[in-house]
């Protein structure tokens, strides 16, 4: 069924809400869906995507209850160390109502959410994105948090989907000035699930945010993840994102340095196997001078899979003295795998230092030979090199050695 | 280190090898016995590095004729990892950087594959750390380099020390050191050379590939070979290296021309 037919049906299947601000968000989403073209391959933003799979995305019912037993699949989630505040987010219940939040972490009330919500999306030019409209049209609740201070626990958001259902989650995090936050967002798909996640983060002046996204699919899972981040002056925002195991995954991080004078560090890793289609469409804009960006997006494509990277960077005239580096490094591991990469720099300012580049290669013969010349067999050498390739990114996840080193074996 | 009971370890006979259909080795003959140190000298492009890579089994090179035997076994039928496990070590001229692969873990996996071949017990992480700390002293290497990725961001000297550290851990029977002296200052050269000397025994052999006499002041070779146009064209003792230093390679090449006439 085409979008033209299935979107109205899907909108009708969304249960009514008596929450006024949620209804406002939905109305905005619905009207945007009416205004925007549905994804199609004639549209540059969707040209490389498998639209058929995306149509399947919304052909799933909403869940009645959250029942996916992801803790058995990933036992690490049963064990929550003291330095982690774990928040399980589904599209039904508000987890903050049953949690005792530690000092420095506060749930935003409805008025505050109404006040802040959508602000960052506007700033980040994310309003005209179809996945954002889908998320807004299906919003059930908004998880809003304000964090403050330098002794905060690592916040671990777990977004897990039931099999054969559609999940929509929305999160807003306001990071106050001079705050240091470690945030891990764990997205777990299950058989034939669809997830639409939308997160806004406001990074206050002189704040440091270290944000990890670990998106693990499996069993024909679909994922649309949108992230909008606005950075105030002297802030540091660092994003480490992993995508693996999705039949269809589209990750769209949009980051704005509101007045420049901030640092942004983006690291991405897409590991595709089987028939997976994984993509990252990033957008970074500097609305002031002296901004810095260091971006590295890696992909490893195996079997019949397809990996896509589009990286747009805008440096307008106000953004003098910007320093931006973007690199897309890709490994193609089978003859049938496909990689598309498009780094895109738009520079209007004249006094900047910006570089970008892309490489697509196989595992280096010299590296393999070096390992083999030390007695390591070719299979083991191949694994070690891949592990190294992945580890360069995942080792930067918040709490990597304490919590995420198991990914080395999983990948 | 020469002794009467030396065994023939490496036997290369009329070796021809090519890369991308271009013949580089045009008939190399060489015998190396246990306890011996051989130096192979020659101009850039004479085939020295190719010889070392062919012995170690680099897949880019095709052996078109000739034989290479190690302790009587046909080396050319073995994969590079098998050659390493039975005791052949190649010290790289340009050690490869491998981002993301921990140097310590790499060294442990490599050491265990050699230990398995030697019938020794494999070492777990803790046991290996003890061993590697002890061997670090051979090359006076900073333990901080163990926690980094293999050769990543190492200076030229640190990379070469890391090569000799691998040699110390793998305890090879024969080590082929390809321009281990290149890019080293005098102090680093002495440290690396001292490491090689400490590791040379009556039961091991070493082939040093070098351009310069200065390494041979630190490690005394039993034989010096000169390569030109893909073959060993002259063999002598250390005096040959000194003569080369004084007279250059042209002198050898003119001699070859005269013989060929």
PDB file of C-alpha atoms in Angstrom, chain A residues 128-274:
ATOM      1  CA  UNK A 128      10.114  19.918   7.508  1.00  0.00           C
ATOM      2  CA  UNK A 129      11.291  16.342   7.941  1.00  0.00           C
ATOM      3  CA  UNK A 130       8.774  13.618   7.231  1.00  0.00           C
ATOM      4  CA  UNK A 131      10.014  11.337  10.075  1.00  0.00           C
ATOM      5  CA  UNK A 132       9.532  14.244  12.531  1.00  0.00           C
ATOM      6  CA  UNK A 133       5.967  14.735  11.288  1.00  0.00           C
ATOM      7  CA  UNK A 134       5.324  10.986  11.690  1.00  0.00           C
ATOM      8  CA  UNK A 135       6.625  11.125  15.237  1.00  0.00           C
ATOM      9  CA  UNK A 136       4.617  14.194  16.155  1.00  0.00           C
ATOM     10  CA  UNK A 137       1.421  12.833  14.643  1.00  0.00           C
ATOM     11  CA  UNK A 138       1.797   9.699  16.768  1.00  0.00           C
ATOM     12  CA  UNK A 139       3.049  11.288  20.002  1.00  0.00           C
ATOM     13  CA  UNK A 140       1.537   9.813  23.120  1.00  0.00           C
ATOM     14  CA  UNK A 141       3.649  11.556  25.709  1.00  0.00           C
ATOM     15  CA  UNK A 142       6.816  13.583  26.091  1.00  0.00           C
ATOM     16  CA  UNK A 143       9.509  12.606  28.559  1.00  0.00           C
ATOM     17  CA  UNK A 144      11.003  15.888  29.704  1.00  0.00           C
ATOM     18  CA  UNK A 145      14.055  16.186  31.936  1.00  0.00           C
ATOM     19  CA  UNK A 146      16.144  19.014  33.234  1.00  0.00           C
ATOM     20  CA  UNK A 147      19.630  18.191  34.446  1.00  0.00           C
ATOM     21  CA  UNK A 148      21.942  20.374  36.454  1.00  0.00           C
ATOM     22  CA  UNK A 149      25.328  19.948  38.127  1.00  0.00           C
ATOM     23  CA  UNK A 150      28.513  17.968  37.774  1.00  0.00           C
ATOM     24  CA  UNK A 151      27.877  14.908  39.882  1.00  0.00           C
ATOM     25  CA  UNK A 152      25.072  13.396  37.885  1.00  0.00           C
ATOM     26  CA  UNK A 153      24.683   9.673  37.276  1.00  0.00           C
ATOM     27  CA  UNK A 154      24.909   8.515  33.667  1.00  0.00           C
ATOM     28  CA  UNK A 155      21.402   8.596  32.280  1.00  0.00           C
ATOM     29  CA  UNK A 156      20.515   5.462  30.326  1.00  0.00           C
ATOM     30  CA  UNK A 157      17.352   5.724  28.277  1.00  0.00           C
ATOM     31  CA  UNK A 158      16.082   2.354  27.072  1.00  0.00           C
ATOM     32  CA  UNK A 159      13.709   2.455  24.126  1.00  0.00           C
ATOM     33  CA  UNK A 160      12.611  -1.088  23.341  1.00  0.00           C
ATOM     34  CA  UNK A 161       9.923  -2.140  20.888  1.00  0.00           C
ATOM     35  CA  UNK A 162       7.513  -5.070  20.982  1.00  0.00           C
ATOM     36  CA  UNK A 163       7.384  -7.386  17.988  1.00  0.00           C
ATOM     37  CA  UNK A 164       4.902  -6.500  15.221  1.00  0.00           C
ATOM     38  CA  UNK A 165       4.058  -3.085  16.656  1.00  0.00           C
ATOM     39  CA  UNK A 166       4.753   0.588  16.035  1.00  0.00           C
ATOM     40  CA  UNK A 167       6.362   2.677  18.802  1.00  0.00           C
ATOM     41  CA  UNK A 168       6.645   6.409  18.978  1.00  0.00           C
ATOM     42  CA  UNK A 169       8.722   8.100  21.663  1.00  0.00           C
ATOM     43  CA  UNK A 170       9.640  11.690  22.278  1.00  0.00           C
ATOM     44  CA  UNK A 171      12.210  13.020  24.706  1.00  0.00           C
ATOM     45  CA  UNK A 172      13.267  16.527  25.655  1.00  0.00           C
ATOM     46  CA  UNK A 173      16.358  17.146  27.750  1.00  0.00           C
ATOM     47  CA  UNK A 174      17.368  20.548  28.995  1.00  0.00           C
ATOM     48  CA  UNK A 175      20.959  20.620  30.139  1.00  0.00           C
ATOM     49  CA  UNK A 176      21.556  23.637  32.341  1.00  0.00           C
ATOM     50  CA  UNK A 177      24.653  25.780  32.074  1.00  0.00           C
ATOM     51  CA  UNK A 178      27.981  24.390  33.361  1.00  0.00           C
ATOM     52  CA  UNK A 179      26.478  20.908  33.668  1.00  0.00           C
ATOM     53  CA  UNK A 180      28.262  17.698  32.729  1.00  0.00           C
ATOM     54  CA  UNK A 181      25.974  14.980  31.435  1.00  0.00           C
ATOM     55  CA  UNK A 182      26.691  11.456  30.238  1.00  0.00           C
ATOM     56  CA  UNK A 183      23.703  10.121  28.360  1.00  0.00           C
ATOM     57  CA  UNK A 184      23.241   6.748  26.718  1.00  0.00           C
ATOM     58  CA  UNK A 185      20.225   6.098  24.567  1.00  0.00           C
ATOM     59  CA  UNK A 186      19.697   2.423  23.901  1.00  0.00           C
ATOM     60  CA  UNK A 187      17.284   1.584  21.113  1.00  0.00           C
ATOM     61  CA  UNK A 188      16.316  -2.067  20.848  1.00  0.00           C
ATOM     62  CA  UNK A 189      14.249  -3.379  17.998  1.00  0.00           C
ATOM     63  CA  UNK A 190      12.497  -6.684  17.801  1.00  0.00           C
ATOM     64  CA  UNK A 191      10.938  -8.844  15.135  1.00  0.00           C
ATOM     65  CA  UNK A 192       9.045  -6.680  12.607  1.00  0.00           C
ATOM     66  CA  UNK A 193       8.928  -3.712  14.979  1.00  0.00           C
ATOM     67  CA  UNK A 194       8.881  -0.059  13.922  1.00  0.00           C
ATOM     68  CA  UNK A 195      10.254   2.746  16.071  1.00  0.00           C
ATOM     69  CA  UNK A 196      10.009   6.465  15.639  1.00  0.00           C
ATOM     70  CA  UNK A 197      12.168   8.345  18.128  1.00  0.00           C
ATOM     71  CA  UNK A 198      12.522  12.060  18.408  1.00  0.00           C
ATOM     72  CA  UNK A 199      14.830  13.737  20.873  1.00  0.00           C
ATOM     73  CA  UNK A 200      15.579  17.382  21.519  1.00  0.00           C
ATOM     74  CA  UNK A 201      18.529  18.449  23.621  1.00  0.00           C
ATOM     75  CA  UNK A 202      19.223  21.990  24.743  1.00  0.00           C
ATOM     76  CA  UNK A 203      22.860  22.279  25.775  1.00  0.00           C
ATOM     77  CA  UNK A 204      23.386  25.252  28.081  1.00  0.00           C
ATOM     78  CA  UNK A 205      26.365  27.557  28.197  1.00  0.00           C
ATOM     79  CA  UNK A 206      29.622  25.870  29.228  1.00  0.00           C
ATOM     80  CA  UNK A 207      27.819  22.534  29.527  1.00  0.00           C
ATOM     81  CA  UNK A 208      29.385  19.242  28.449  1.00  0.00           C
ATOM     82  CA  UNK A 209      27.169  16.537  27.021  1.00  0.00           C
ATOM     83  CA  UNK A 210      28.520  13.131  26.076  1.00  0.00           C
ATOM     84  CA  UNK A 211      25.738  11.313  24.261  1.00  0.00           C
ATOM     85  CA  UNK A 212      25.837   7.691  23.146  1.00  0.00           C
ATOM     86  CA  UNK A 213      23.240   6.045  20.924  1.00  0.00           C
ATOM     87  CA  UNK A 214      23.322   2.273  20.733  1.00  0.00           C
ATOM     88  CA  UNK A 215      20.719   1.155  18.199  1.00  0.00           C
ATOM     89  CA  UNK A 216      20.489  -2.623  17.983  1.00  0.00           C
ATOM     90  CA  UNK A 217      17.787  -4.001  15.725  1.00  0.00           C
ATOM     91  CA  UNK A 218      17.168  -7.583  14.734  1.00  0.00           C
ATOM     92  CA  UNK A 219      14.449  -9.526  12.957  1.00  0.00           C
ATOM     93  CA  UNK A 220      13.250  -7.117  10.269  1.00  0.00           C
ATOM     94  CA  UNK A 221      13.156  -4.139  12.615  1.00  0.00           C
ATOM     95  CA  UNK A 222      12.628  -0.592  11.330  1.00  0.00           C
ATOM     96  CA  UNK A 223      13.869   2.618  12.885  1.00  0.00           C
ATOM     97  CA  UNK A 224      13.521   6.344  12.309  1.00  0.00           C
ATOM     98  CA  UNK A 225      15.549   8.376  14.792  1.00  0.00           C
ATOM     99  CA  UNK A 226      15.631  12.139  14.769  1.00  0.00           C
ATOM    100  CA  UNK A 227      17.802  14.172  17.035  1.00  0.00           C
ATOM    101  CA  UNK A 228      17.842  17.948  17.324  1.00  0.00           C
ATOM    102  CA  UNK A 229      20.533  19.584  19.449  1.00  0.00           C
ATOM    103  CA  UNK A 230      21.056  23.273  20.083  1.00  0.00           C
ATOM    104  CA  UNK A 231      24.334  24.295  21.626  1.00  0.00           C
ATOM    105  CA  UNK A 232      24.912  27.499  23.492  1.00  0.00           C
ATOM    106  CA  UNK A 233      28.281  29.201  23.696  1.00  0.00           C
ATOM    107  CA  UNK A 234      31.282  27.433  25.244  1.00  0.00           C
ATOM    108  CA  UNK A 235      29.412  24.140  25.295  1.00  0.00           C
ATOM    109  CA  UNK A 236      30.719  20.742  24.211  1.00  0.00           C
ATOM    110  CA  UNK A 237      28.449  18.201  22.631  1.00  0.00           C
ATOM    111  CA  UNK A 238      29.783  14.791  21.732  1.00  0.00           C
ATOM    112  CA  UNK A 239      27.696  12.125  19.997  1.00  0.00           C
ATOM    113  CA  UNK A 240      28.738   8.504  19.507  1.00  0.00           C
ATOM    114  CA  UNK A 241      26.143   6.593  17.496  1.00  0.00           C
ATOM    115  CA  UNK A 242      26.040   2.909  16.606  1.00  0.00           C
ATOM    116  CA  UNK A 243      23.505   1.320  14.245  1.00  0.00           C
ATOM    117  CA  UNK A 244      23.403  -2.408  13.704  1.00  0.00           C
ATOM    118  CA  UNK A 245      20.849  -4.986  12.660  1.00  0.00           C
ATOM    119  CA  UNK A 246      17.996  -2.942  11.129  1.00  0.00           C
ATOM    120  CA  UNK A 247      16.195  -3.844   7.963  1.00  0.00           C
ATOM    121  CA  UNK A 248      15.609  -0.119   7.625  1.00  0.00           C
ATOM    122  CA  UNK A 249      17.241   2.515   9.772  1.00  0.00           C
ATOM    123  CA  UNK A 250      17.447   6.243   9.200  1.00  0.00           C
ATOM    124  CA  UNK A 251      19.258   8.416  11.725  1.00  0.00           C
ATOM    125  CA  UNK A 252      19.019  12.186  11.318  1.00  0.00           C
ATOM    126  CA  UNK A 253      21.062  14.176  13.832  1.00  0.00           C
ATOM    127  CA  UNK A 254      20.695  17.950  13.360  1.00  0.00           C
ATOM    128  CA  UNK A 255      22.962  20.139  15.461  1.00  0.00           C
ATOM    129  CA  UNK A 256      23.109  23.908  15.661  1.00  0.00           C
ATOM    130  CA  UNK A 257      25.714  26.004  17.394  1.00  0.00           C
ATOM    131  CA  UNK A 258      23.498  28.972  18.254  1.00  0.00           C
ATOM    132  CA  UNK A 259      26.274  31.562  18.505  1.00  0.00           C
ATOM    133  CA  UNK A 260      29.256  29.477  17.458  1.00  0.00           C
ATOM    134  CA  UNK A 261      32.040  29.357  20.070  1.00  0.00           C
ATOM    135  CA  UNK A 262      31.201  25.746  20.866  1.00  0.00           C
ATOM    136  CA  UNK A 263      32.593  22.295  20.134  1.00  0.00           C
ATOM    137  CA  UNK A 264      30.747  19.465  18.424  1.00  0.00           C
ATOM    138  CA  UNK A 265      32.117  15.985  18.067  1.00  0.00           C
ATOM    139  CA  UNK A 266      30.164  13.463  15.993  1.00  0.00           C
ATOM    140  CA  UNK A 267      31.193   9.846  15.639  1.00  0.00           C
ATOM    141  CA  UNK A 268      29.049   7.286  13.875  1.00  0.00           C
ATOM    142  CA  UNK A 269      29.304   3.608  13.081  1.00  0.00           C
ATOM    143  CA  UNK A 270      26.938   1.660  10.824  1.00  0.00           C
ATOM    144  CA  UNK A 271      27.391  -2.105  10.649  1.00  0.00           C
ATOM    145  CA  UNK A 272      25.136  -3.638   8.053  1.00  0.00           C
ATOM    146  CA  UNK A 273      24.690  -7.312   7.252  1.00  0.00           C
ATOM    147  CA  UNK A 274      22.102  -9.418   5.430  1.00  0.00           C
TER     148      UNK A 274
END
